[in-house]
Every structure is written in C-alpha cells, then in structure tokens.
C-alpha cells in the first residue's frame, strides 16, 4: 500500500501539478505535493524543455490518470467524441465526466475516483434501482444514482460523505443527502470539469 501511495504522489510530481488522486489528503497541508512539488530523483528540480509532442503527450497522460482510464479506453472515448456533434475536446471531457466512477466521486460517495471504482465493483451502487458494477458505465440525463440498501454500504458511504462535505457537488448533479441519492440534471459541460485541462492539445496529438 505504501508503495502504491508513493507511486501516486510521483504521478503528480511528474505532471508538475496536483491530480487529486489521494482523496481528501490532497486538500490538506499533508499533501506530499505541497511539501515537494517536483519530480523524484536527483534531477527532479531541473527544468526540461519539452517538444510540442511531449507537451501534448503529457496533457493526455494527465487526463488519463486523473480519470483513471487505460490507453485503449481513452482512445475509444476520443473516437466517440470525434464522431459526435460539437467540439471534440469538450465532448471528450463530457464522456469522461459521465463515467459512473466519476459521478460517485463528484457526489461525495467516495474520496477519490479509485475508491469510487472499488465501491462500484463491490456492488454498493444502484442506477435507477438496478445494481451496476461497471465503473465505466455512462450516466444519462434523469438517471438516479443511489446506494444499495444495506447497512454496511450506507455506513461506509456516509463516512466518505462526511470527509467530502466541504467540497461542492457540481451543478449538473443533484444530491439528496437524506436518501443518499444523486440525480443527473443535465449533461456536464466544459466549465463543469473544474480542473486545468488543455483538451485541444489531446485533440492535436490524436489528429496527427
């Protein structure tokens, strides 16, 4: 576990910014990135000038790690966004935001997206009253995301919600804290991401 946590911190340092992969700890002074915001190793503080390709690749890697998707999944999302109406980069982020693991995190049911994936795989989550154990499930407008009516599930989710209570739920989602339900009010827009992403760099990378 310690080795995993160190690896997660190194991801942030390599990107030169916080990716918020360690839950609530990322919002406190205990965040390792706050203590040492540079890459590991003796050359960690040195600056390396990246090529255009390197900048584009780094942006793609950042978004992949932020949402916790593999290269094959990410490429599939891009091709779907490319064929859809609208701006490709914005559609790509919309598809990533609509993932069920991201929705669980955004609602505060989990302290990070990795934790949200575990909650989903363990069968704690219902969508429209039906169990869904696929983290990549894409929610639609009007979907109701709720917690399995089991004491252990409810207790665990409430603990996470207490840890995440200071962080607002995005406007495209609605949270009912009493019933532990979330509703998709509309599709997420570019402004709802709330994270510094230059999606045009990713579009340029895949368009070569």
XYZ file of N, CA and C in Angstrom:
624
model
N 0.835 -1.212 0.000
C 0.000 0.000 0.000
C 0.862 1.251 0.000
N 1.938 1.233 0.820
C 2.826 2.393 0.871
C 3.478 2.631 -0.479
N 3.845 1.529 -1.154
C 4.459 1.659 -2.471
C 3.485 2.270 -3.466
N 2.187 1.873 -3.360
C 1.167 2.438 -4.247
C 1.009 3.928 -3.992
N 0.954 4.327 -2.729
C 0.787 5.730 -2.395
C 1.958 6.562 -2.903
N 3.180 6.018 -2.779
C 4.351 6.737 -3.292
C 4.264 6.915 -4.798
N 3.786 5.865 -5.485
C 3.658 5.937 -6.943
C 2.647 6.989 -7.347
N 1.548 7.073 -6.599
C 0.523 8.082 -6.897
C 1.096 9.471 -6.743
N 1.872 9.701 -5.685
C 2.475 11.016 -5.469
C 3.459 11.361 -6.579
N 4.191 10.362 -7.059
C 5.151 10.613 -8.138
C 4.443 11.044 -9.413
N 3.250 10.525 -9.636
C 2.492 10.935 -10.822
C 2.234 12.435 -10.787
N 1.836 12.946 -9.642
C 1.578 14.383 -9.516
C 2.853 15.183 -9.739
N 3.948 14.703 -9.174
C 5.203 15.447 -9.291
C 5.697 15.471 -10.728
N 5.522 14.360 -11.437
C 5.952 14.331 -12.841
C 5.127 15.294 -13.686
N 3.839 15.425 -13.337
C 2.982 16.340 -14.074
C 3.193 17.784 -13.646
N 3.836 17.974 -12.501
C 4.073 19.319 -12.008
C 2.833 19.986 -11.446
N 1.807 19.188 -11.106
C 0.575 19.740 -10.542
C -0.178 18.637 -9.799
N -1.076 19.043 -8.916
C -1.852 18.075 -8.157
C -2.943 17.477 -9.027
N -3.021 16.134 -9.018
C -4.057 15.435 -9.760
C -5.183 14.972 -8.841
N -5.064 15.218 -7.543
C -6.100 14.880 -6.566
C -6.459 13.390 -6.635
N -5.427 12.554 -6.605
C -5.627 11.110 -6.693
C -5.679 10.441 -5.327
N -5.398 11.190 -4.254
C -5.357 10.584 -2.924
C -6.473 11.084 -2.020
N -7.573 11.488 -2.637
C -8.734 11.858 -1.848
C -8.556 13.145 -1.073
N -9.123 13.170 0.140
C -9.154 14.399 0.925
C -7.766 14.867 1.347
N -6.788 13.971 1.381
C -5.434 14.354 1.780
C -4.864 15.404 0.824
N -5.302 15.371 -0.426
C -4.808 16.320 -1.417
C -5.241 17.756 -1.118
N -6.271 17.903 -0.291
C -6.779 19.225 0.022
C -6.184 19.789 1.319
N -5.267 19.039 1.934
C -4.694 19.466 3.212
C -3.204 19.773 3.065
N -2.616 20.283 4.159
C -1.183 20.579 4.162
C -0.337 19.314 4.184
N -0.968 18.156 4.429
C -0.240 16.890 4.460
C 0.002 16.318 3.067
N -0.555 16.972 2.070
C -0.374 16.507 0.691
C 1.116 16.499 0.343
N 1.674 15.350 -0.087
C 3.102 15.281 -0.419
C 3.518 16.276 -1.490
N 2.612 16.602 -2.399
C 2.948 17.555 -3.461
C 3.198 18.939 -2.877
N 2.476 19.291 -1.813
C 2.676 20.585 -1.173
C 4.053 20.666 -0.521
N 4.517 19.538 -0.026
C 5.825 19.512 0.633
C 6.973 19.454 -0.371
N 6.724 18.753 -1.499
C 7.773 18.644 -2.516
C 7.113 18.510 -3.873
N 6.884 19.652 -4.513
C 6.156 19.669 -5.772
C 7.028 19.521 -6.991
N 7.969 18.583 -6.959
C 8.813 18.346 -8.133
C 9.055 16.852 -8.259
N 9.534 16.445 -9.394
C 9.713 15.030 -9.687
C 10.761 14.392 -8.784
N 10.679 13.065 -8.556
C 11.660 12.394 -7.717
C 13.020 12.293 -8.395
N 14.055 11.987 -7.613
C 15.394 11.812 -8.159
C 16.251 13.051 -8.040
N 17.557 12.884 -8.291
C 18.498 13.985 -8.118
C 18.299 15.107 -9.131
N 17.621 14.799 -10.252
C 17.380 15.821 -11.265
C 15.933 16.323 -11.233
N 15.243 16.037 -10.140
C 13.829 16.377 -10.052
C 13.540 17.856 -10.170
N 14.457 18.691 -9.666
C 14.224 20.133 -9.694
C 14.617 20.776 -11.012
N 15.352 20.040 -11.825
C 15.813 20.625 -13.082
C 14.653 20.762 -14.059
N 14.691 21.782 -14.864
C 13.635 22.007 -15.845
C 14.037 21.422 -17.190
N 13.112 20.721 -17.808
C 13.359 20.099 -19.100
C 12.396 20.711 -20.109
N 12.940 21.232 -21.194
C 12.097 21.823 -22.231
C 11.543 20.716 -23.109
N 10.203 20.603 -23.133
C 9.560 19.556 -23.900
C 9.262 20.024 -25.319
N 9.243 19.087 -26.247
C 8.821 19.378 -27.613
C 7.300 19.523 -27.624
N 6.761 19.957 -28.743
C 5.308 20.058 -28.865
C 4.642 18.708 -28.626
N 5.264 17.664 -29.168
C 4.733 16.316 -28.971
C 4.761 15.946 -27.488
N 5.858 16.274 -26.803
C 5.986 15.969 -25.384
C 4.928 16.683 -24.555
N 4.636 17.928 -24.897
C 3.611 18.704 -24.177
C 2.240 18.072 -24.388
N 1.964 17.679 -25.628
C 0.667 17.059 -25.931
C 0.535 15.709 -25.223
N 1.616 14.931 -25.248
C 1.590 13.619 -24.602
C 1.399 13.748 -23.096
N 2.071 14.708 -22.492
C 1.944 14.909 -21.051
C 0.511 15.296 -20.678
N -0.121 16.118 -21.510
C -1.508 16.517 -21.223
C -2.444 15.313 -21.299
N -2.218 14.462 -22.281
C -3.041 13.258 -22.399
C -2.844 12.353 -21.188
N -1.591 12.159 -20.791
C -1.302 11.302 -19.639
C -1.933 11.864 -18.371
N -1.919 13.178 -18.242
C -2.505 13.817 -17.068
C -3.994 13.510 -16.968
N -4.704 13.655 -18.091
C -6.150 13.423 -18.085
C -6.459 11.939 -17.883
N -5.677 11.062 -18.493
C -5.865 9.624 -18.295
C -5.747 9.250 -16.834
N -4.726 9.776 -16.177
C -4.503 9.441 -14.769
C -5.535 10.099 -13.865
N -5.956 11.290 -14.234
C -6.973 11.976 -13.443
C -8.254 11.155 -13.376
N -8.694 10.641 -14.529
C -9.943 9.876 -14.574
C -9.733 8.375 -14.397
N -8.491 7.934 -14.370
C -8.199 6.530 -14.122
C -8.586 5.594 -15.247
N -8.327 6.000 -16.494
C -8.659 5.147 -17.632
C -7.384 4.692 -18.332
N -7.476 3.548 -18.984
C -6.340 2.998 -19.717
C -6.275 3.602 -21.123
N -5.167 3.384 -21.789
C -4.955 3.965 -23.117
C -6.031 3.525 -24.104
N -6.366 2.250 -24.099
C -7.365 1.739 -25.043
C -8.729 2.386 -24.790
N -9.093 2.516 -23.509
C -10.357 3.172 -23.168
C -10.341 4.636 -23.592
N -9.231 5.289 -23.299
C -9.125 6.717 -23.601
C -9.230 6.967 -25.092
N -8.578 6.132 -25.881
C -8.625 6.281 -27.337
C -10.044 6.053 -27.856
N -10.747 5.104 -27.253
C -12.134 4.850 -27.654
C -13.009 6.062 -27.363
N -12.817 6.666 -26.177
C -13.571 7.872 -25.847
C -13.286 8.983 -26.862
N -12.030 9.103 -27.253
C -11.674 10.147 -28.213
C -12.375 9.928 -29.554
N -12.404 8.677 -30.035
C -13.034 8.409 -31.324
C -14.538 8.672 -31.269
N -15.161 8.360 -30.126
C -16.592 8.665 -29.961
C -16.807 10.172 -29.998
N -15.946 10.918 -29.274
C -16.045 12.381 -29.237
C -15.803 12.984 -30.601
N -14.896 12.374 -31.361
C -14.548 12.882 -32.686
C -15.726 12.773 -33.648
N -16.525 11.714 -33.486
C -17.663 11.495 -34.376
C -18.914 12.258 -33.934
N -18.927 12.711 -32.682
C -20.104 13.394 -32.147
C -20.166 14.847 -32.625
N -21.350 15.434 -32.550
C -21.512 16.839 -32.899
C -20.908 17.707 -31.803
N -20.329 18.815 -32.197
C -19.745 19.722 -31.217
C -18.239 19.702 -31.247
N -17.639 20.342 -30.256
C -16.184 20.446 -30.158
C -15.626 19.148 -29.591
N -14.684 18.547 -30.287
C -14.172 17.225 -29.915
C -13.612 17.202 -28.497
N -12.793 18.194 -28.147
C -12.194 18.205 -26.814
C -13.223 18.280 -25.705
N -14.227 19.137 -25.899
C -15.286 19.285 -24.901
C -16.107 18.006 -24.781
N -16.381 17.349 -25.919
C -17.131 16.089 -25.890
C -16.339 14.994 -25.195
N -15.023 14.993 -25.379
C -14.173 14.013 -24.709
C -14.286 14.151 -23.193
N -14.198 15.377 -22.713
C -14.307 15.608 -21.269
C -15.711 15.279 -20.762
N -16.715 15.531 -21.587
C -18.087 15.180 -21.193
C -18.213 13.676 -20.980
N -17.660 12.899 -21.904
C -17.722 11.439 -21.792
C -17.006 10.940 -20.542
N -15.882 11.535 -20.231
C -15.134 11.144 -19.037
C -15.892 11.519 -17.764
N -16.515 12.697 -17.769
C -17.278 13.134 -16.603
C -18.503 12.254 -16.372
N -19.061 11.698 -17.433
C -20.271 10.887 -17.325
C -20.004 9.468 -16.842
N -18.744 9.100 -16.707
C -18.425 7.776 -16.170
C -19.003 7.645 -14.756
N -19.510 6.475 -14.437
C -20.149 6.275 -13.133
C -19.170 6.471 -11.991
N -17.908 6.039 -12.157
C -16.948 6.224 -11.069
C -16.705 7.705 -10.802
N -16.698 8.530 -11.851
C -16.541 9.966 -11.656
C -17.763 10.568 -10.970
N -18.962 10.104 -11.343
C -20.191 10.603 -10.731
C -20.219 10.285 -9.239
N -19.809 9.069 -8.880
C -19.766 8.675 -7.466
C -18.812 9.580 -6.692
N -17.669 9.897 -7.297
C -16.708 10.808 -6.668
C -17.287 12.214 -6.559
N -17.896 12.688 -7.630
C -18.448 14.046 -7.643
C -19.570 14.218 -6.619
N -20.322 13.160 -6.363
C -21.406 13.229 -5.388
C -20.891 13.155 -3.951
N -19.616 12.805 -3.799
C -19.049 12.707 -2.462
C -19.218 11.339 -1.820
N -19.658 10.349 -2.603
C -19.812 8.994 -2.078
C -18.462 8.306 -1.919
N -17.429 8.846 -2.568
C -16.067 8.318 -2.470
C -15.103 9.495 -2.392
N -13.942 9.278 -1.783
C -12.980 10.367 -1.614
C -12.054 10.530 -2.812
N -12.056 9.581 -3.719
C -11.317 9.718 -4.980
C -11.912 8.748 -5.996
N -11.489 8.849 -7.232
C -12.087 8.025 -8.285
C -11.678 6.560 -8.163
N -10.487 6.298 -7.665
C -10.068 4.911 -7.464
C -10.955 4.241 -6.420
N -11.247 4.974 -5.349
C -12.152 4.456 -4.331
C -13.554 4.255 -4.876
N -13.975 5.152 -5.757
C -15.298 5.027 -6.376
C -15.390 3.749 -7.209
N -14.318 3.411 -7.912
C -14.323 2.187 -8.718
C -14.477 0.955 -7.836
N -13.839 0.960 -6.683
C -13.980 -0.166 -5.754
C -15.411 -0.275 -5.250
N -15.994 0.851 -4.873
C -17.372 0.859 -4.378
C -18.320 0.275 -5.420
N -18.112 0.650 -6.672
C -18.978 0.164 -7.758
C -18.774 -1.330 -7.973
N -17.528 -1.767 -8.037
C -17.239 -3.182 -8.297
C -17.747 -4.079 -7.175
N -17.786 -3.584 -5.947
C -18.264 -4.369 -4.817
C -19.790 -4.402 -4.725
N -20.465 -3.762 -5.678
C -21.912 -3.865 -5.745
C -22.682 -2.948 -4.819
N -22.073 -1.820 -4.403
C -22.749 -0.899 -3.493
C -23.657 0.105 -4.212
N -23.552 0.195 -5.544
C -24.203 1.278 -6.287
C -25.372 0.768 -7.140
N -26.450 1.548 -7.117
C -27.610 1.288 -7.964
C -27.808 2.470 -8.900
N -28.181 2.183 -10.126
C -28.569 3.220 -11.083
C -29.990 2.915 -11.518
N -30.901 3.828 -11.213
C -32.331 3.618 -11.482
C -32.811 2.312 -10.831
N -32.350 2.105 -9.591
C -32.768 0.965 -8.745
C -32.198 -0.374 -9.191
N -31.280 -0.365 -10.132
C -30.661 -1.606 -10.594
C -29.159 -1.560 -10.318
N -28.637 -2.673 -9.829
C -27.210 -2.718 -9.484
C -26.357 -2.595 -10.737
N -25.364 -1.727 -10.649
C -24.399 -1.556 -11.741
C -23.006 -1.697 -11.144
N -22.221 -2.622 -11.658
C -20.875 -2.845 -11.124
C -19.788 -2.558 -12.165
N -20.118 -1.694 -13.122
C -19.173 -1.323 -14.180
C -18.792 0.142 -14.003
N -17.562 0.436 -13.567
C -17.148 1.828 -13.333
C -17.268 2.727 -14.551
N -17.130 2.175 -15.757
C -17.164 2.985 -16.971
C -18.587 3.240 -17.476
N -19.582 2.741 -16.764
C -20.977 2.964 -17.153
C -21.221 4.454 -17.336
N -21.864 4.829 -18.439
C -22.087 6.231 -18.763
C -23.502 6.645 -18.357
N -23.606 7.602 -17.454
C -24.912 8.048 -16.977
C -25.584 8.946 -18.011
N -26.907 9.022 -17.917
C -27.707 9.851 -18.824
C -28.522 10.841 -18.003
N -29.060 11.844 -18.679
C -29.911 12.828 -18.013
C -31.126 12.121 -17.416
N -31.398 12.392 -16.148
C -32.533 11.775 -15.465
C -32.183 10.550 -14.665
N -30.979 10.002 -14.845
C -30.570 8.816 -14.076
C -30.510 9.135 -12.582
N -30.935 8.160 -11.775
C -30.857 8.275 -10.323
C -29.790 7.301 -9.828
N -28.768 7.831 -9.191
C -27.680 7.015 -8.641
C -27.886 6.935 -7.139
N -27.986 5.722 -6.611
C -28.257 5.541 -5.189
C -27.377 4.452 -4.602
N -27.499 4.272 -3.290
C -26.693 3.299 -2.565
C -27.521 2.058 -2.263
N -26.915 0.910 -2.381
C -27.602 -0.343 -2.070
C -28.129 -0.290 -0.639
N -29.419 -0.606 -0.415
C -29.994 -0.516 0.932
C -29.484 -1.603 1.876
N -28.225 -1.495 2.189
C -27.577 -2.448 3.082
C -26.813 -1.652 4.126
N -26.885 -2.067 5.374
C -26.312 -1.281 6.474
C -24.840 -0.980 6.277
N -24.064 -1.981 5.866
C -22.624 -1.766 5.690
C -22.350 -0.775 4.556
N -23.129 -0.852 3.486
C -22.955 0.067 2.355
C -23.257 1.497 2.781
N -24.386 1.675 3.459
C -24.815 3.010 3.878
C -23.821 3.617 4.856
N -23.348 2.816 5.793
C -22.392 3.310 6.793
C -21.102 3.777 6.138
N -20.597 2.996 5.197
C -19.346 3.332 4.516
C -19.487 4.611 3.694
N -20.596 4.723 2.977
C -20.820 5.903 2.135
C -20.976 7.153 3.001
N -21.675 7.041 4.100
C -21.858 8.196 4.983
C -20.527 8.684 5.559
N -19.624 7.756 5.836
C -18.287 8.140 6.316
C -17.552 8.945 5.254
N -17.640 8.499 4.016
C -16.996 9.232 2.923
C -17.629 10.604 2.725
N -18.943 10.676 2.818
C -19.637 11.943 2.640
C -19.252 12.953 3.715
N -19.007 12.463 4.903
C -18.574 13.349 5.981
C -17.205 13.937 5.665
N -16.329 13.130 5.085
C -14.991 13.601 4.713
C -15.053 14.598 3.552
N -16.051 14.434 2.699
C -16.144 15.256 1.483
C -17.164 16.387 1.602
N -17.686 16.629 2.782
C -18.796 17.571 2.938
C -18.438 19.008 2.551
N -17.152 19.367 2.601
C -16.759 20.738 2.276
C -16.604 20.987 0.784
N -16.699 19.936 0.004
C -16.459 20.076 -1.429
C -17.780 19.999 -2.186
N -18.143 21.057 -2.902
C -19.477 21.158 -3.512
C -19.708 20.150 -4.631
N -20.960 19.738 -4.755
C -21.387 18.871 -5.854
C -21.578 19.746 -7.091
N -21.075 19.349 -8.252
C -21.218 20.184 -9.460
C -22.677 20.396 -9.829
N -22.954 21.477 -10.532
C -24.329 21.890 -10.809
C -25.073 20.937 -11.743
N -24.372 20.074 -12.465
C -25.076 19.147 -13.359
C -25.596 17.920 -12.618
N -25.250 17.829 -11.329
C -25.731 16.747 -10.469
C -26.509 17.331 -9.299
N -27.432 16.548 -8.778
C -28.198 16.953 -7.598
C -28.072 15.859 -6.549
N -27.721 16.229 -5.330
C -27.514 15.263 -4.260
C -28.590 15.404 -3.199
N -29.202 14.289 -2.846
C -30.132 14.209 -1.714
C -29.412 13.465 -0.594
N -28.940 14.204 0.389
C -28.141 13.614 1.456
C -28.955 12.681 2.349
N -30.237 12.956 2.470
C -31.078 12.134 3.342
C -31.286 10.736 2.759
N -31.590 10.693 1.469
C -31.855 9.396 0.833
C -30.613 8.791 0.188
N -29.492 9.522 0.253
C -28.240 9.078 -0.373
C -28.457 8.788 -1.865
N -29.060 9.743 -2.534
C -29.310 9.617 -3.965
C -28.764 10.821 -4.714
N -28.305 10.562 -5.913
C -27.864 11.633 -6.791
C -28.624 11.550 -8.101
N -28.939 12.696 -8.672
C -29.673 12.724 -9.937
C -28.880 13.508 -10.971
N -28.864 13.003 -12.193
C -28.197 13.691 -13.298
C -29.184 14.696 -13.883
N -28.949 15.974 -13.629
C -29.857 17.024 -14.083
C -29.657 17.371 -15.554
N -28.422 17.320 -15.996
C -28.082 17.650 -17.385
C -26.733 17.044 -17.692
N -26.328 17.092 -18.929
C -25.012 16.593 -19.298
C -23.951 17.600 -18.843
N -22.807 17.120 -18.416
C -21.751 18.040 -17.976
C -21.210 18.871 -19.130
N -20.858 20.101 -18.829
C -20.273 21.000 -19.818
C -18.797 21.217 -19.512
N -18.103 21.861 -20.412
C -16.658 22.076 -20.254
C -16.351 22.788 -18.942
N -17.180 23.757 -18.575
C -16.930 24.546 -17.365
C -17.118 23.730 -16.093
N -17.773 22.585 -16.187
C -18.048 21.769 -15.004
C -16.859 20.919 -14.575
N -15.851 20.828 -15.416
C -14.705 19.962 -15.105
C -13.958 20.470 -13.879
N -13.761 21.786 -13.794
C -13.130 22.367 -12.620
C -11.690 21.942 -12.412
N -10.994 21.670 -13.498
C -9.596 21.233 -13.408
C -8.861 21.795 -14.620
N -7.628 22.283 -14.453
C -6.896 22.883 -15.586
C -6.469 21.854 -16.629
N -7.286 21.713 -17.651
C -7.017 20.762 -18.730
C -7.003 21.505 -20.060
N -5.989 21.255 -20.860
C -5.909 21.827 -22.200
C -6.263 20.727 -23.200
N -7.556 20.482 -23.349
C -8.013 19.360 -24.158
C -7.632 19.492 -25.624
N -7.399 20.727 -26.105
C -7.019 20.908 -27.504
C -5.690 20.238 -27.811
N -4.805 20.169 -26.814
C -3.517 19.502 -27.004
C -3.724 18.008 -27.263
N -4.721 17.425 -26.601
C -5.016 15.998 -26.791
C -5.582 15.784 -28.191
N -6.455 16.682 -28.620
C -7.014 16.587 -29.970
C -5.921 16.667 -31.004
N -4.989 17.571 -30.816
C -3.868 17.715 -31.758
C -3.006 16.464 -31.779
N -2.817 15.847 -30.611
C -1.992 14.634 -30.522
C -2.610 13.499 -31.321
N -3.891 13.270 -31.147
C -4.548 12.152 -31.820
C -4.865 12.453 -33.281
N -4.776 13.701 -33.660
C -5.098 14.076 -35.047
C -3.896 13.937 -35.985
N -2.750 13.608 -35.424
C -1.554 13.510 -36.269
C -1.594 12.273 -37.145
